[in-house]
Short mmCIF file of C-alpha atoms and ligand atoms in Angstrom, two decimals:
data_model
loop_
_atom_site.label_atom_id
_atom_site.label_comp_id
_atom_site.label_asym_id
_atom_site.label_seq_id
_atom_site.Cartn_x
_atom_site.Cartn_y
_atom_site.Cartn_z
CA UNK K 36 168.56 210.64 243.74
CA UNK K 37 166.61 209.42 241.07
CA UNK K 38 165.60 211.76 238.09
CA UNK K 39 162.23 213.83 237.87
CA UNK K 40 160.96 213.61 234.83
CA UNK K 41 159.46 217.14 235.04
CA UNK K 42 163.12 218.54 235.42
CA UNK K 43 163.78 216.71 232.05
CA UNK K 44 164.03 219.24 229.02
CA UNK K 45 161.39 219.40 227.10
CA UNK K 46 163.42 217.34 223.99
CA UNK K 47 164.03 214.82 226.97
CA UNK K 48 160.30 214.63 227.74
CA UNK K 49 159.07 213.67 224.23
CA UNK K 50 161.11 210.49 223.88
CA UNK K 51 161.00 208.95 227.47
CA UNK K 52 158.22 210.84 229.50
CA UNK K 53 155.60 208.21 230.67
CA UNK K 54 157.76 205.38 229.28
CA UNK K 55 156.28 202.06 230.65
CA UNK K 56 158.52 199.01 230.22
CA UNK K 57 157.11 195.30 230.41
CA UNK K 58 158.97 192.63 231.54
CA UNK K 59 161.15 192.40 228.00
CA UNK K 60 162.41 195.73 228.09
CA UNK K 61 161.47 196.65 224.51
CA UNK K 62 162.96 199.55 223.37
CA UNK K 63 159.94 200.62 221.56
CA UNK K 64 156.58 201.70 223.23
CA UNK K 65 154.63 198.51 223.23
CA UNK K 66 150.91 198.93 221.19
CA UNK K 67 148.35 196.79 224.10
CA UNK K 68 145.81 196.35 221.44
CA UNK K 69 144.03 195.55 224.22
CA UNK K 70 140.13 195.25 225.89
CA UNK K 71 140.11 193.81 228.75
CA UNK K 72 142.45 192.82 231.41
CA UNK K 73 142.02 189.75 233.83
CA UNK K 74 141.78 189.65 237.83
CA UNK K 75 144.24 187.55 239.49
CA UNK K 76 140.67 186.54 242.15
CA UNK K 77 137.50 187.58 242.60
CA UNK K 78 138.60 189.86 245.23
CA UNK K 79 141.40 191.28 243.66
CA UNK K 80 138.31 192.49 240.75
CA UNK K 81 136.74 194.34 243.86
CA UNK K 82 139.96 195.92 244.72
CA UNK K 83 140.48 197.12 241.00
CA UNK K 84 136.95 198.15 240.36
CA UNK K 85 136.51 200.21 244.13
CA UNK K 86 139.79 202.11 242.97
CA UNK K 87 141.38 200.67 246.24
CA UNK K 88 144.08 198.92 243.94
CA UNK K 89 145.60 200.62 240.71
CA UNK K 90 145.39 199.12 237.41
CA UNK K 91 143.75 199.00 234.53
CA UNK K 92 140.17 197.42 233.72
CA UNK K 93 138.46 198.53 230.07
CA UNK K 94 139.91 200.10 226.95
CA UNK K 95 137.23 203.25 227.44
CA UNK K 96 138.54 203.67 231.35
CA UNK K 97 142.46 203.33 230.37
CA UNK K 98 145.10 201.25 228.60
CA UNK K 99 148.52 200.80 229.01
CA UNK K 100 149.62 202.46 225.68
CA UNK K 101 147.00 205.52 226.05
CA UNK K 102 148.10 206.04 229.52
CA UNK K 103 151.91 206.00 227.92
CA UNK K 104 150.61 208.95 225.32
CA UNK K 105 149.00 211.08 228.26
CA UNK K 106 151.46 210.69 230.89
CA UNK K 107 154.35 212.06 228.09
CA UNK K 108 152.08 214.99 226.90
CA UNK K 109 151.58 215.61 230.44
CA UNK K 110 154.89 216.55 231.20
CA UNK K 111 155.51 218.38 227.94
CA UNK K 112 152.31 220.46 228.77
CA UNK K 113 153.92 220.92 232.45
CA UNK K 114 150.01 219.30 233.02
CA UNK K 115 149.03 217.16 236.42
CA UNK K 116 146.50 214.97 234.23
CA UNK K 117 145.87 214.38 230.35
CA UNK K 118 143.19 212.44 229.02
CA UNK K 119 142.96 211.68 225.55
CA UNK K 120 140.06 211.73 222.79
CA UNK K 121 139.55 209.64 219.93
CA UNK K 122 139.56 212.97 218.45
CA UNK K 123 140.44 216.99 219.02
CA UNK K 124 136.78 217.96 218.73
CA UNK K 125 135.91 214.98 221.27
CA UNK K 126 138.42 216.83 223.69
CA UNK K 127 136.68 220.15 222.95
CA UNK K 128 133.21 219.51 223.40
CA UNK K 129 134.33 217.18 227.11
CA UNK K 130 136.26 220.34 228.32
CA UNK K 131 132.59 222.62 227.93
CA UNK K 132 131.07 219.94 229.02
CA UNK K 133 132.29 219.20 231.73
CA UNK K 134 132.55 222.70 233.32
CA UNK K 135 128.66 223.59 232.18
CA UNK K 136 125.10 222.42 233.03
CA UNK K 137 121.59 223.88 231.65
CA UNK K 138 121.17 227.61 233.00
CA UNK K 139 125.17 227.92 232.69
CA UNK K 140 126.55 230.72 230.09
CA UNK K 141 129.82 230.48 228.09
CA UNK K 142 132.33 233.16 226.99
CA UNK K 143 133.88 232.54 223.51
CA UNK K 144 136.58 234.38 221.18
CA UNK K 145 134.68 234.57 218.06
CA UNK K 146 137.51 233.48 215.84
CA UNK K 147 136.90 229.66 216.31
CA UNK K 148 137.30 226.08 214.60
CA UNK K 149 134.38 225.94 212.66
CA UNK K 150 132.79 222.37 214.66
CA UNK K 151 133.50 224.24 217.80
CA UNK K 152 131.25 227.46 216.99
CA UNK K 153 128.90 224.95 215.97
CA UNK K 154 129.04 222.56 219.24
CA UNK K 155 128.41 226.67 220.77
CA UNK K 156 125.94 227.48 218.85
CA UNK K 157 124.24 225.05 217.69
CA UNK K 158 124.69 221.55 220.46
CA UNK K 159 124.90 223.78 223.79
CA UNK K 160 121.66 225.52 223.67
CA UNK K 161 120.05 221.66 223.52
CA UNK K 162 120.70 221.72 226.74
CA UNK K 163 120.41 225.44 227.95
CA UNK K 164 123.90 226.44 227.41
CA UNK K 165 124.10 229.69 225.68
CA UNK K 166 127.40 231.57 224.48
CA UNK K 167 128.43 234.87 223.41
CA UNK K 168 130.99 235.59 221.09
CA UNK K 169 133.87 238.25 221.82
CA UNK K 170 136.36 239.90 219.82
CA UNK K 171 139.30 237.53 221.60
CA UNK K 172 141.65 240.56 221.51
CA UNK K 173 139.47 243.34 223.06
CA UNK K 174 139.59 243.12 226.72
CA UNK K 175 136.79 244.92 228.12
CA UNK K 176 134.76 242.32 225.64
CA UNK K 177 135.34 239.79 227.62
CA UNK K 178 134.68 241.66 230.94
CA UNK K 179 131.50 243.12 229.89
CA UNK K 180 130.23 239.71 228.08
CA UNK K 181 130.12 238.04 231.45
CA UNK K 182 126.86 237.06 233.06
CA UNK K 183 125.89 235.99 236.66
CA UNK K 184 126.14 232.57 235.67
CA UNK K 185 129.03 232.06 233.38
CA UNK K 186 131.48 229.12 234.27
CA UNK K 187 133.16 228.74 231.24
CA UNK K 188 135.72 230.62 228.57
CA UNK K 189 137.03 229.39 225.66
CA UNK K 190 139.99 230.67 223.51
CA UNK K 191 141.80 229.52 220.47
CA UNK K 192 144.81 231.18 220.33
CA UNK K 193 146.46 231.73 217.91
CA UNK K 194 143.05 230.80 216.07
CA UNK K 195 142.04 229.53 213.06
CA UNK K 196 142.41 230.74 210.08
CA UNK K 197 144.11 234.59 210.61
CA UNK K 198 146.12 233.51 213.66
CA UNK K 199 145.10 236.22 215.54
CA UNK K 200 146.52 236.42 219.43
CA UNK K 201 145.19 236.60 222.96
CA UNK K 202 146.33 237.65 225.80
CA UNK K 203 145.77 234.36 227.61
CA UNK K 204 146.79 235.73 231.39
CA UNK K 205 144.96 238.76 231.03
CA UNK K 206 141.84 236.87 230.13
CA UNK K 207 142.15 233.93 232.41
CA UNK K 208 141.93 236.82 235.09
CA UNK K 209 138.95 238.20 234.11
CA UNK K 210 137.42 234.51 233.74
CA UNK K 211 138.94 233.85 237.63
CA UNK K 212 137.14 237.33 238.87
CA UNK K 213 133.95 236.18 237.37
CA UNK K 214 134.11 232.25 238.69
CA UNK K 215 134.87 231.01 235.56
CA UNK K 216 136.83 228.61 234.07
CA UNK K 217 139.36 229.33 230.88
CA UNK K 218 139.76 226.81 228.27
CA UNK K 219 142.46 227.00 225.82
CA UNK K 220 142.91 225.20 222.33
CA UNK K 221 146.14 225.54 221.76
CA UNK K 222 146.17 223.32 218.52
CA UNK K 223 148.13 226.13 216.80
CA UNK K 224 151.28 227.10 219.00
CA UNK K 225 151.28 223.26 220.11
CA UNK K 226 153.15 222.74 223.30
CA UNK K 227 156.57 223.67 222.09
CA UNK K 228 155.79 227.32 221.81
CA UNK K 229 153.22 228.43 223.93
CA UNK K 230 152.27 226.73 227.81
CA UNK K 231 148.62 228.23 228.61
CA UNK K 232 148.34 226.35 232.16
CA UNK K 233 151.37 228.63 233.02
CA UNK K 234 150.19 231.70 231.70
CA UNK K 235 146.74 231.00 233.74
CA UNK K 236 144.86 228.83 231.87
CA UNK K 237 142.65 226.01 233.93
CA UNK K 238 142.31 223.69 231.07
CA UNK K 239 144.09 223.00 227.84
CA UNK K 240 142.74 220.96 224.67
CA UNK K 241 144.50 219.99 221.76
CA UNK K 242 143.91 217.94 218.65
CA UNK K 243 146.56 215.28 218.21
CA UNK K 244 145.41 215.02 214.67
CA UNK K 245 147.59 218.02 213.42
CA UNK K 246 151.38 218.65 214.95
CA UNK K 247 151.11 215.33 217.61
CA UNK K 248 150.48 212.98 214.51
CA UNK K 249 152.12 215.14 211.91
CA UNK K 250 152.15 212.75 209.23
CA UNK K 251 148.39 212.40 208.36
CA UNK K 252 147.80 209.29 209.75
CA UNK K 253 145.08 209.26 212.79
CA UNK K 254 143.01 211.49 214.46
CA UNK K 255 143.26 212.10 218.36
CA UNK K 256 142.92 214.99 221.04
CA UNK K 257 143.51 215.81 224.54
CA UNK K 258 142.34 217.46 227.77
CA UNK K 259 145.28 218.87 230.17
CA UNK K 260 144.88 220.82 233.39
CA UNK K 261 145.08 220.45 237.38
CA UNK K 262 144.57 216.74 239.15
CA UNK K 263 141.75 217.99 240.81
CA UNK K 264 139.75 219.49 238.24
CA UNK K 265 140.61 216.90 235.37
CA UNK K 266 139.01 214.70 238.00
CA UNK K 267 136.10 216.68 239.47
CA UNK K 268 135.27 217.70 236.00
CA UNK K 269 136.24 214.94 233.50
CA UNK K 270 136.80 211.23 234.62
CA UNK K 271 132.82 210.38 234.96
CA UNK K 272 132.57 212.04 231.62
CA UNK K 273 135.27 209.97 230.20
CA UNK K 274 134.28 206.41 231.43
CA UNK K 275 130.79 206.93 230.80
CA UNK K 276 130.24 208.67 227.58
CA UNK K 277 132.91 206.56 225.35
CA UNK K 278 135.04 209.36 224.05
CA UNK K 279 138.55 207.11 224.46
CA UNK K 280 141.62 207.36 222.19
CA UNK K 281 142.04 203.97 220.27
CA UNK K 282 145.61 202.45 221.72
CA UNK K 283 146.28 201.99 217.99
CA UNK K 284 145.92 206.03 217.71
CA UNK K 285 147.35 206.31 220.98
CA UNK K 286 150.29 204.57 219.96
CA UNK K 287 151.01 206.39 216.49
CA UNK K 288 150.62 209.61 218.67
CA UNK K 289 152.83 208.55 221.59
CA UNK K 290 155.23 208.00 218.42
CA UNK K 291 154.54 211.41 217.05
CA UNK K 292 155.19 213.10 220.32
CA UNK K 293 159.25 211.56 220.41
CA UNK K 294 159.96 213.84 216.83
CA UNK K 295 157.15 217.04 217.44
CA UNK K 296 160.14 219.28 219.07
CA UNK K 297 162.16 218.34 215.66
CA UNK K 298 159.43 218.80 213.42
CA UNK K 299 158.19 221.90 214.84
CA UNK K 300 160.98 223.87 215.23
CA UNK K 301 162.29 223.01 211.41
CA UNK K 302 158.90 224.03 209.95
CA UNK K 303 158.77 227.48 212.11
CA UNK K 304 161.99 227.96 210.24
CA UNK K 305 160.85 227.63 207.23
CA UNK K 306 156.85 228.83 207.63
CA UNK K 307 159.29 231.84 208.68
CA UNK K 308 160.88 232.08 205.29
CA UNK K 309 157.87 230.91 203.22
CA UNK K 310 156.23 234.12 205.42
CA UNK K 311 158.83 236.78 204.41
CA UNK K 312 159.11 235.41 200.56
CA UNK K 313 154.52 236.30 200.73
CA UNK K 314 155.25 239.69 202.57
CA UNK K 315 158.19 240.90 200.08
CA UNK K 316 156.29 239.76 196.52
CA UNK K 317 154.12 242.17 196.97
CA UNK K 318 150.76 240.19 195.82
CA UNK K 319 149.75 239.91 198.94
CA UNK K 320 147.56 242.89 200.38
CA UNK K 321 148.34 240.99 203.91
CA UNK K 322 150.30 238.42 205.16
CA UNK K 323 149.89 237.18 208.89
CA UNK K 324 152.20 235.11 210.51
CA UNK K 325 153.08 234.77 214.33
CA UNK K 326 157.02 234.78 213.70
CA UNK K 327 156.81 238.65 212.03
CA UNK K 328 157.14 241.88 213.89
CA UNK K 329 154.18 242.96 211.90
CA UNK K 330 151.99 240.91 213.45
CA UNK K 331 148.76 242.83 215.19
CA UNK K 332 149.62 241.36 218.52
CA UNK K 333 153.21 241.12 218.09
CA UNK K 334 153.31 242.59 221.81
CA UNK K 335 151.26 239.45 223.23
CA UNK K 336 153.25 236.90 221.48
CA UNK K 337 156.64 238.26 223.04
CA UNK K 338 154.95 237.76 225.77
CA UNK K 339 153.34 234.21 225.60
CA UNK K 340 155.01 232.56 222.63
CA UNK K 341 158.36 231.28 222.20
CA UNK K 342 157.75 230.41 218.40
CA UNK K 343 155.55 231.70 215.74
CA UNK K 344 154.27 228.01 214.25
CA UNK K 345 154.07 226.96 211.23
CA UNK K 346 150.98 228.68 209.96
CA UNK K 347 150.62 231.88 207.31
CA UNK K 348 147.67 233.42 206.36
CA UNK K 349 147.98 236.04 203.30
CA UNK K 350 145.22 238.12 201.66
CA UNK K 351 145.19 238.12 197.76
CA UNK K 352 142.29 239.98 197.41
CA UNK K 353 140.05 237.79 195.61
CA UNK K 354 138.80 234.52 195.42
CA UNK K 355 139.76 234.16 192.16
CA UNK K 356 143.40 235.18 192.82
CA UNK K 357 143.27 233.05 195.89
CA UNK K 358 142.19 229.54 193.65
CA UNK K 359 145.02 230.90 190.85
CA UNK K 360 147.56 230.49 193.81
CA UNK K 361 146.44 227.41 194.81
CA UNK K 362 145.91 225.57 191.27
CA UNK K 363 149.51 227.04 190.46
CA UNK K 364 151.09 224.95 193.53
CA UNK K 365 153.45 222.20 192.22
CA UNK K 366 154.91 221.02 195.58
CA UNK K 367 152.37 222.52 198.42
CA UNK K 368 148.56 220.21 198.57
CA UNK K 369 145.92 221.69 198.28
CA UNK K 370 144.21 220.72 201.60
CA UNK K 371 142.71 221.59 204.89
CA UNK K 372 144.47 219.85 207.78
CA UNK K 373 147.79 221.36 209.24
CA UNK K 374 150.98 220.76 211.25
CA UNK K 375 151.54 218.06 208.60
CA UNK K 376 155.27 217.18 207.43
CA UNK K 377 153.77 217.83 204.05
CA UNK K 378 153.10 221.56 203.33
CA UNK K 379 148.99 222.52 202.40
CA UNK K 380 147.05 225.41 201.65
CA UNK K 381 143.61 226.38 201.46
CA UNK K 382 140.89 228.26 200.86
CA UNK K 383 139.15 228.93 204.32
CA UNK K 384 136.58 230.65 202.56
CA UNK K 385 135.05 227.62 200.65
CA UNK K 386 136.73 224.81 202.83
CA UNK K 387 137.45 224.90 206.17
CA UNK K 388 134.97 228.24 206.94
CA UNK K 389 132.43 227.63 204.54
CA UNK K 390 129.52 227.16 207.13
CA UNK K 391 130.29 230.61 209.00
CA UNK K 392 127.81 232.62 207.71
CA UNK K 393 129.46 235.74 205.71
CA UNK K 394 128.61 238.43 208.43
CA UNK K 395 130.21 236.49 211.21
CA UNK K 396 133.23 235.41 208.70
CA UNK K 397 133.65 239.22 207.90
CA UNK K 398 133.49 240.14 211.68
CA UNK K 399 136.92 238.10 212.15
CA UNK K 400 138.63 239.64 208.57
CA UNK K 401 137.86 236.67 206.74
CA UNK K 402 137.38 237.85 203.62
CA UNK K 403 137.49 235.99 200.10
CA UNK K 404 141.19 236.74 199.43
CA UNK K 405 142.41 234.72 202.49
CA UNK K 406 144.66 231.39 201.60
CA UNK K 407 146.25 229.69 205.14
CA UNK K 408 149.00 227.75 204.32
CA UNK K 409 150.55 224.73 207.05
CA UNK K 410 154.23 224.87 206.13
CA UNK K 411 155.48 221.34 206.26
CA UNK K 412 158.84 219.80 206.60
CA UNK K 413 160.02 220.14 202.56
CA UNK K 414 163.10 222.08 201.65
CA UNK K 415 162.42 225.83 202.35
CA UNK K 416 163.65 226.86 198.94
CA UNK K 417 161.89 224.30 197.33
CA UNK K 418 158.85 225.97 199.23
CA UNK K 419 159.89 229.72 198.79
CA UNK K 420 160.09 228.91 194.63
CA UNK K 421 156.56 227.25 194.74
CA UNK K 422 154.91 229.80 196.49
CA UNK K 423 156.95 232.63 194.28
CA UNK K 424 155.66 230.90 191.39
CA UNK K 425 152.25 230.65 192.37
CA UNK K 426 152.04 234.40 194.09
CA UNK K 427 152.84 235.42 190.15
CA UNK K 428 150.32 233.02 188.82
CA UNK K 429 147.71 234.33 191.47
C1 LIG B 686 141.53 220.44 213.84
C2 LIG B 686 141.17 221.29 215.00
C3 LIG B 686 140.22 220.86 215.94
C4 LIG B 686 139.48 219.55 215.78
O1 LIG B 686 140.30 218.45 215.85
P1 LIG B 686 139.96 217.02 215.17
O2 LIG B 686 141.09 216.17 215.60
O3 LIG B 686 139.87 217.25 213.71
O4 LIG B 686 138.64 216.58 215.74
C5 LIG B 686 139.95 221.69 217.01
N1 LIG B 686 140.57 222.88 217.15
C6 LIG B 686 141.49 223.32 216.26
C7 LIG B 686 142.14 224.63 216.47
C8 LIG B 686 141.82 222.54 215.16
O5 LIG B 686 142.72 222.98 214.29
#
């Protein structure tokens, strides 16, 4: 009997999951830097274009190489369909999108991406889309936020910057009861450590720019969920409004996907350590991480996660003591992305969270003191000493 891919281990998965070979067997994905693709006869251009025959026809509909990437996230996702972005905010604002039109109401946890709060708040209601916020761990919010005509939640969890947790079955029930769909970026527990179609989720969304990638090279996203949906919902969208994934991007990702297990389990391990060396110097008024038993919804991410990632959040009380930490960094950037192999912190504050205005930044606990740090792939001692160093500098 021949193997099912989907039985495969996930470690299995990443390095041969929606492996397409052409006829010279190359070892290595093959990069179709490629347009167009020609019709053996005029009929056979029928066939292809009707859908009656398979195959591909434009870069923005599908290529080889991108079709490679989605199939093998796919299966790590445990996903029916994939279709990838040129970018993780592209795969955002197709997965509202495509679930809303004008009259429609969205449900949001308030702790968000900055570009997605503003595709909420400030895009949607172009078109008659409004949104409330919720506090993403309070239950009844989301229960009593819902309106007659709400079709769509979204949920980052665990979200941006203070990694706080939802309950991602419990809420995708409440969005079920109320007709609603549940989308779930789940950029920071990546699809090693948290699955959020199994849990109940009807559509995931990732940016490919952070773990996927991992080495700060391209930007790309994805959509995941159920055939039928992905189809109903998304393929229209797609083809027509031009979000594709370059195959260049496509093929750097499909790359990125063969080493994320690796890459993500070794920084846990060390975002872990880096975690427990903030908690025990004592600067810190708070540290947050998803690995600690601490955590405020430690209980949740038993039940969901599998692995804490590789992002800490600590409170040093001020912004001042916050930029001393960061200006005493030897090893660590200074920067904004994460999931990187090299290790970054930042100031969400003045960076990443800049644009929240300070009432809705000190509604999620986002006050000045906060540094998030993306532990990367460098020794952990080497790590542990430059964050020791800097915690005494801060
Ligand atoms: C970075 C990020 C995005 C946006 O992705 P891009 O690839 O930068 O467009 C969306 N959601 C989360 C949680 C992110 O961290």
């Amino acid at each position: 009997m021949a193997e099912d891919p989907r039985d495969w281990e996930i470690e299995t998965q990443a390095v041969r999951g929606g492996l397409m070979r052409t006829e010279f067997g190359e070892i290595s994905e093959a990069l179709f830097l490629n347009q167009s693709f020609a019709y053996e006869s005029a009929a056979a251009a029928d066939r292809r274009f009707s859908g009656a025959e398979p195959g591909f026809i434009y870069q923005r509909f599908g290529n080889p190489t991108t079709q490679m990437f989605e199939d093998r996230l796919a299966l790590l996702e445990g996903a029916e369909a994939c279709k990838a972005t040129a970018s993780g905010m592209a795969a955002v604002q197709l997965a509202l999108m495509g679930l809303v039109r004008a009259g429609d109401h969205i449900v949001a946890g308030r702790a968000l991406f900055g570009s997605c709060r503003w595709i909420l708040s400030e895009w949607m209601p172009r078109f008659g889309v409004e949104t409330t916020y919720v506090d993403a761990t309070d239950l009844d919010a989301w229960k009593n936020a819902v309106r007659p005509n709400t079709r769509a939640f979204l949920v980052e969890s665990p979200a941006n910057p203070l990694l706080e947790v939802t309950a991602i079955g419990a809420v995708a029930e409440i969005a079920h009861a109320a007709g609603a769909k549940l989308v779930v970026d789940n950029v920071f527990a990546t699809p090693i450590f948290q699955k959020p179609l199994a849990l109940g989720a009807d559509i995931v969304v990732y940016s490919a720019t952070k773990h996927i990638d991992g080495q700060g090279r391209v930007l790309g996203g994805a959509i995941l969920g159920a055939a039928e949906l992905m189809t109903e919902a998304y393929k229209d969208m797609h083809r027509h409004t031009g979000p594709a994934l370059s195959p260049f991007n496509a093929w750097v990702l499909l790359k990125g996907l063969e080493t994320l297990e690796l890459r993500v389990r070794r920084q846990t391990e060390t975002a872990a350590k880096v975690a427990d060396a903030v908690a025990a110097h004592g600067k810190a008024l708070k540290t947050i991480y998803p690995g600690r038993p601490d955590h405020p919804q430690a209980a949740i991410i038993a039940n969901q996660m599998t692995g804490g990632g590789n992002v800490v959040a600590f409170d040093l009380g001020s912004r001042e003591a916050a930029w001393r930490f960061l200006d005493a960094l030897q090893i660590v950037d200074i920067s904004n992305n994460l999931g990187d192999a090299k290790s970054m912190a930042t100031h969400p504050c003045t960076t990443t969270h800049r644009s929240m205005p300070e009432a809705e930044r000190l509604e999620i606990g986002l006050t000045e003191g906060w540094v998030r740090m993306s532990v990367g792939l460098e020794g952990a001692r080497d790590l542990v000493r430059d964050v020791s160093r800097a915690l005494d500098a801060a």
